[in-house]
């Protein structure tokens, strides 16, 4: 059963739902979500499959629009929580965990072998050694490359495993000699440049550093943070010069035309590249290069999660549904419908789609953790300050000390020590 709600009425409906639902004969699991039409249809299909296998349980989903959900979640978690609630992994779930609003579901993970099947998502689902989320869908970031641009510059085309950092930078010199941007981006909206910074951070210092930096736990003037900017400085001369004046679609046009060889971007951009005329023959994907040798490979993959609320009225059946949502069967079906990737490494993806296949392989074999993207992992104000700093550094690398000082002042103001 699905209830569709929007705006202020959604909270009222959510508060009333538990009373009406419990009046039914079946055992009820209530679930609050914020799906667009396509994922909502996928949710309805999974609910139908689950209820067919568990006829004694009725899953009742109340669907909010996105903004209403963001505004209502803390209220309904506090006032009259559903059994299950949608949210996001890692630092985005931390405030609700620390407030005691999301429940520990380590038993679901242990009883269903999820530490293995969802191994790449363990760090982003764990706080203080306990699991609080079931990740069920994500999408990869990485480097998309134009094979025609590689050929024009006489550069060997990489495989999906990519190349190391030294080779990547050496290739950048070859692209520059051929008047081709090695890397393009459009940072007028700020967030695209965060993807570049995140990967430099993950490859230089690893997942935990990225997470702690986004949480305000690490100084911007620390040797580790400076090391990230040192690698950033090596890349800066090879990025599209006017990136700050264009958006990501403008940069996509540069990439499609072969005026840029590489684009650090999420898989959602593949449709834009193909609308511009690219095909599987000249569009490629690789993971971001290794920088610190031997560092466990972490990836950037914004992850959607489902949580058991601490006030759940039917936690046992809710856990049964969570285990189902973690299964390879449910995740294969869900993600096939929405065009994203399952977090369960035993799930399947469309073998005819080389980018989903490459992304699934990259994420499922990641041993270093799954980052959520800077503006998901960081507080909104802190995220914006960081992205402004990343953008400015790409424009004015000589202003590093001023940029770091401003970021550190912002950190100390938002996160008093």
XYZ file of C-alpha atoms in Angstrom:
417
model
C 0.000 0.000 0.000
C 1.343 3.432 -0.912
C 0.158 6.765 0.470
C 1.231 9.813 -1.545
C 1.677 12.961 0.460
C 3.175 16.402 -0.147
C 3.855 19.564 1.771
C 2.601 20.229 5.272
C -0.165 17.614 5.042
C 2.462 14.880 4.766
C 3.492 15.189 8.396
C -0.109 15.024 9.607
C -0.711 11.940 7.479
C 2.441 10.296 8.778
C 1.410 10.926 12.367
C -2.025 9.422 11.788
C -0.838 6.478 9.744
C 0.309 4.197 12.541
C -3.068 4.296 14.282
C -5.080 3.487 11.152
C -2.617 0.860 9.966
C -2.622 -1.083 13.217
C -6.341 -1.537 12.877
C -5.787 -3.887 9.965
C -5.624 -7.667 10.417
C -2.103 -8.053 9.082
C 1.057 -7.060 10.884
C 1.980 -3.656 9.500
C 5.371 -2.167 8.651
C 5.220 1.593 8.053
C 7.795 3.173 5.743
C 8.329 6.869 4.984
C 10.093 7.716 1.718
C 10.652 10.515 -0.798
C 10.614 8.905 -4.224
C 10.175 10.360 -7.678
C 7.749 8.455 -9.933
C 10.180 5.884 -11.373
C 11.732 4.794 -8.043
C 8.274 4.903 -6.456
C 7.057 2.376 -9.009
C 10.139 0.267 -8.250
C 9.318 0.446 -4.531
C 5.746 -0.630 -5.184
C 7.002 -3.646 -7.146
C 9.359 -4.682 -4.348
C 6.640 -4.271 -1.738
C 4.362 -6.522 -3.819
C 7.082 -9.183 -4.069
C 7.812 -9.000 -0.350
C 4.156 -9.223 0.631
C 3.649 -12.217 -1.687
C 6.457 -14.008 0.140
C 5.294 -12.750 3.548
C 1.457 -12.631 3.344
C 1.131 -11.936 7.048
C 2.933 -8.575 6.677
C 1.554 -5.393 5.081
C 4.161 -2.777 4.140
C 2.554 0.682 4.099
C 4.670 3.329 2.369
C 3.963 7.036 2.736
C 5.676 8.958 -0.046
C 6.628 12.622 0.370
C 8.045 15.056 -2.152
C 11.739 15.698 -1.535
C 11.544 19.107 0.105
C 8.626 18.131 2.323
C 10.553 15.063 3.433
C 13.689 16.997 4.345
C 11.581 19.429 6.351
C 9.487 16.743 8.044
C 11.908 13.942 8.862
C 13.158 15.157 12.221
C 9.610 16.004 13.304
C 8.107 12.639 12.427
C 11.091 10.725 13.809
C 10.538 12.504 17.102
C 6.740 12.786 17.297
C 5.446 9.479 15.934
C 8.036 7.603 13.924
C 7.314 5.083 11.200
C 9.084 1.748 11.396
C 11.356 2.621 8.478
C 12.621 5.870 6.992
C 14.682 6.711 3.931
C 17.823 8.795 4.226
C 21.496 8.797 3.251
C 24.679 7.081 4.376
C 27.770 8.185 6.311
C 27.892 11.686 7.814
C 24.364 12.467 6.605
C 22.909 9.838 8.937
C 25.162 10.698 11.877
C 22.970 13.454 13.408
C 19.986 11.081 13.564
C 22.117 8.303 15.024
C 23.612 10.596 17.652
C 20.153 11.939 18.502
C 18.963 8.387 19.107
C 16.445 8.500 16.233
C 17.922 5.730 14.043
C 18.282 2.282 15.600
C 21.245 -0.083 15.612
C 20.642 -2.854 13.041
C 23.947 -4.667 13.431
C 21.957 -7.871 13.972
C 20.402 -7.560 10.494
C 23.884 -7.254 9.028
C 25.261 -10.173 11.047
C 22.311 -12.516 10.487
C 22.242 -11.996 6.729
C 25.946 -12.024 5.872
C 25.888 -8.357 4.882
C 29.398 -7.611 6.097
C 30.485 -9.650 3.071
C 27.773 -8.983 0.471
C 27.671 -5.237 1.245
C 31.365 -5.051 2.132
C 32.107 -1.873 0.137
C 29.398 -0.030 2.076
C 30.404 -1.126 5.581
C 32.299 2.105 6.461
C 29.504 4.383 5.231
C 26.850 2.354 7.105
C 28.779 2.179 10.379
C 29.132 4.584 13.287
C 31.185 3.632 16.331
C 31.329 0.016 15.221
C 27.568 -0.439 14.742
C 25.514 -0.554 11.569
C 22.584 1.851 11.245
C 21.629 1.655 7.558
C 20.759 -0.643 4.699
C 22.280 0.825 1.537
C 20.354 -0.346 -1.504
C 21.305 1.903 -4.424
C 24.145 4.141 -5.528
C 25.870 5.379 -8.659
C 29.526 5.670 -9.482
C 31.732 8.655 -10.051
C 35.015 8.312 -11.870
C 36.764 9.460 -15.028
C 34.896 9.348 -18.314
C 37.233 9.663 -21.281
C 36.935 10.459 -24.969
C 38.742 7.820 -27.023
C 38.882 10.147 -30.038
C 40.733 12.772 -27.981
C 43.197 10.123 -26.818
C 43.805 9.080 -30.416
C 44.251 12.684 -31.534
C 46.958 13.223 -28.920
C 48.597 9.858 -29.504
C 47.865 8.693 -25.961
C 47.238 5.035 -25.203
C 43.602 4.410 -24.209
C 43.362 3.118 -20.622
C 41.350 0.130 -19.458
C 38.640 0.347 -16.766
C 41.314 -0.082 -14.092
C 42.826 3.201 -15.239
C 46.416 4.312 -14.871
C 48.542 5.559 -11.983
C 48.826 9.236 -11.145
C 52.258 9.719 -12.681
C 51.073 8.278 -15.979
C 47.887 10.328 -15.895
C 49.832 13.563 -15.403
C 52.329 12.592 -18.102
C 49.380 12.037 -20.435
C 48.088 15.476 -19.488
C 51.292 16.965 -20.893
C 50.643 15.165 -24.185
C 47.073 16.450 -24.328
C 48.274 19.976 -23.646
C 50.768 19.696 -26.486
C 47.876 18.684 -28.747
C 45.788 21.687 -27.539
C 43.326 19.376 -25.780
C 42.260 19.938 -22.167
C 43.333 16.931 -20.143
C 40.426 17.394 -17.718
C 37.292 19.442 -18.142
C 34.752 20.580 -15.596
C 32.242 23.376 -15.191
C 32.339 24.802 -11.682
C 29.930 27.735 -11.877
C 27.591 25.717 -9.617
C 30.581 24.640 -7.484
C 29.684 20.971 -6.948
C 31.507 19.482 -9.983
C 34.896 20.618 -8.704
C 34.139 18.895 -5.385
C 34.214 15.589 -7.230
C 37.792 16.258 -8.303
C 38.820 17.339 -4.813
C 37.158 14.333 -3.202
C 39.045 11.894 -5.389
C 42.356 13.640 -4.762
C 41.587 13.454 -1.044
C 40.517 9.799 -1.156
C 43.549 8.778 -3.201
C 46.035 10.779 -1.121
C 44.831 10.042 2.424
C 41.931 7.550 2.210
C 38.277 7.325 3.167
C 38.566 8.116 6.879
C 40.480 11.317 6.181
C 37.805 12.402 3.707
C 35.052 11.662 6.220
C 36.822 13.429 9.087
C 37.685 16.461 6.935
C 34.033 16.796 5.902
C 32.985 16.488 9.547
C 35.260 19.342 10.618
C 37.599 17.105 12.582
C 40.766 17.899 10.614
C 42.526 21.228 10.171
C 42.828 22.598 6.666
C 46.396 23.597 7.497
C 47.393 20.065 8.540
C 50.121 18.290 6.554
C 47.540 15.806 5.282
C 45.242 18.523 3.902
C 48.198 20.316 2.345
C 49.204 17.074 0.667
C 45.838 16.961 -1.112
C 46.290 20.481 -2.426
C 49.818 19.604 -3.534
C 48.325 16.960 -5.825
C 45.572 19.387 -6.854
C 48.301 21.833 -7.930
C 49.788 19.217 -10.268
C 46.433 18.854 -12.046
C 45.440 22.529 -12.088
C 47.351 23.560 -15.256
C 45.532 20.912 -17.281
C 41.899 21.755 -16.376
C 39.646 23.748 -18.731
C 40.698 27.335 -18.083
C 37.277 29.006 -17.946
C 35.655 26.312 -15.801
C 34.405 28.839 -13.231
C 32.294 30.565 -15.892
C 30.567 27.452 -17.248
C 28.264 24.771 -15.885
C 28.709 21.021 -16.085
C 26.631 20.711 -19.268
C 28.854 23.292 -20.990
C 31.877 21.224 -19.984
C 30.102 18.137 -21.309
C 29.908 19.826 -24.722
C 33.665 20.473 -24.627
C 34.206 16.820 -23.762
C 31.846 15.494 -26.445
C 33.557 17.629 -29.102
C 36.935 16.108 -28.253
C 38.308 19.388 -26.946
C 38.839 17.678 -23.579
C 40.013 14.128 -22.975
C 38.725 13.373 -19.469
C 35.793 14.366 -17.291
C 35.514 13.573 -13.563
C 31.774 13.067 -13.259
C 28.941 10.812 -12.098
C 27.274 8.165 -14.239
C 24.149 10.302 -14.647
C 26.123 12.287 -17.255
C 26.372 9.374 -19.688
C 22.963 10.220 -21.126
C 24.113 13.794 -21.770
C 27.289 12.587 -23.462
C 25.293 10.294 -25.733
C 22.720 12.973 -26.516
C 25.698 14.991 -27.737
C 26.658 12.254 -30.167
C 29.026 9.978 -28.249
C 28.605 6.203 -28.370
C 30.016 3.220 -26.537
C 32.706 3.156 -29.205
C 34.316 6.462 -28.240
C 33.178 6.924 -24.623
C 35.137 5.134 -21.924
C 35.247 4.905 -18.131
C 38.069 4.323 -15.672
C 38.583 4.628 -11.954
C 40.476 7.658 -10.645
C 44.249 7.044 -10.567
C 46.079 5.715 -7.531
C 48.163 8.426 -5.864
C 49.430 6.957 -2.577
C 50.736 3.502 -3.411
C 49.048 0.697 -1.500
C 46.243 2.855 -0.084
C 42.954 0.931 -0.055
C 40.870 2.164 -2.997
C 37.848 4.204 -1.921
C 35.226 5.380 -4.394
C 32.718 8.200 -4.622
C 29.162 6.847 -4.881
C 26.262 8.791 -3.335
C 24.233 6.130 -1.536
C 20.556 5.976 -0.610
C 19.683 4.091 2.558
C 16.766 2.780 4.607
C 16.821 2.980 8.402
C 15.009 1.350 11.283
C 13.731 4.121 13.523
C 14.294 3.942 17.254
C 10.557 4.389 17.817
C 9.508 1.598 15.448
C 6.306 -0.129 16.563
C 7.030 -3.312 14.619
C 10.825 -3.617 14.576
C 10.926 -7.375 13.992
C 8.982 -7.324 10.726
C 10.725 -4.103 9.719
C 14.054 -5.916 10.057
C 12.714 -8.713 7.867
C 11.924 -6.129 5.198
C 15.360 -4.524 5.597
C 16.998 -7.903 5.042
C 14.910 -8.277 1.887
C 15.991 -4.827 0.638
C 19.614 -5.867 1.169
C 19.204 -9.053 -0.885
C 20.743 -9.417 -4.348
C 17.346 -10.234 -5.847
C 15.614 -7.106 -4.561
C 18.554 -4.859 -5.363
C 18.928 -6.252 -8.895
C 15.249 -5.576 -9.607
C 15.227 -2.117 -8.016
C 18.317 -0.834 -9.747
C 17.374 -2.256 -13.136
C 14.213 -0.166 -12.884
C 15.947 3.078 -11.892
C 19.178 2.734 -13.878
C 21.527 2.753 -10.898
C 23.770 0.240 -9.162
C 23.042 -2.307 -6.426
C 25.225 -2.182 -3.332
C 25.079 -5.966 -2.932
C 28.074 -7.396 -4.771
C 26.118 -10.560 -5.578
C 23.428 -8.646 -7.465
C 23.396 -8.246 -11.231
C 23.401 -5.314 -13.636
C 22.620 -4.970 -17.331
C 25.584 -6.593 -19.067
C 24.774 -4.628 -22.216
C 25.546 -1.331 -20.469
C 29.346 -0.995 -20.257
C 29.169 1.934 -17.822
C 26.874 0.228 -15.324
C 29.038 -2.880 -15.628
C 32.275 -0.937 -15.079
C 30.765 1.041 -12.225
C 29.421 -2.079 -10.508
C 32.824 -3.717 -10.768
C 34.619 -0.630 -9.428
C 32.292 -0.161 -6.468
C 31.837 -3.823 -5.573
C 35.601 -4.350 -5.412
C 36.357 -1.176 -3.468
C 38.094 -2.094 -0.220
C 38.629 1.442 1.051
C 35.052 2.612 1.558
C 32.352 4.509 -0.309
C 32.331 8.299 0.050
C 29.086 10.206 -0.412
C 30.325 13.338 -2.206
C 31.495 16.477 -0.430
C 28.120 18.233 -0.254
C 26.475 15.130 1.231
C 29.256 14.330 3.678
C 29.654 17.893 4.971
C 27.304 20.321 6.737
C 25.598 22.562 4.142
C 27.405 25.765 5.129
C 30.722 23.977 5.492
C 30.234 22.198 2.159
C 29.635 25.487 0.351
C 32.711 27.098 1.917
C 34.807 24.109 0.911
C 33.587 24.113 -2.677
C 34.219 27.837 -2.981
C 37.768 27.164 -1.824
C 38.257 24.301 -4.286
C 36.986 26.426 -7.165
C 39.158 29.394 -6.207
C 42.246 27.184 -5.972
C 41.683 25.946 -9.520
C 41.544 29.591 -10.635
C 44.173 31.018 -8.284
C 46.548 28.282 -7.069
C 48.935 30.944 -5.759
C 46.262 31.951 -3.222
C 46.575 28.627 -1.378
C 47.560 30.088 1.996
C 44.675 32.543 1.989
C 42.249 29.805 0.910
C 43.400 27.450 3.656
C 43.223 30.209 6.270
C 39.652 31.059 5.263
C 38.606 27.407 5.313
C 40.208 26.884 8.697
C 38.475 29.955 10.129
C 35.165 28.611 8.835
C 35.873 25.206 10.361
C 36.615 26.655 13.786
C 33.482 28.814 13.659
C 31.138 25.968 12.648
C 32.872 23.318 14.764
C 34.174 25.073 17.918
C 37.064 23.147 19.396
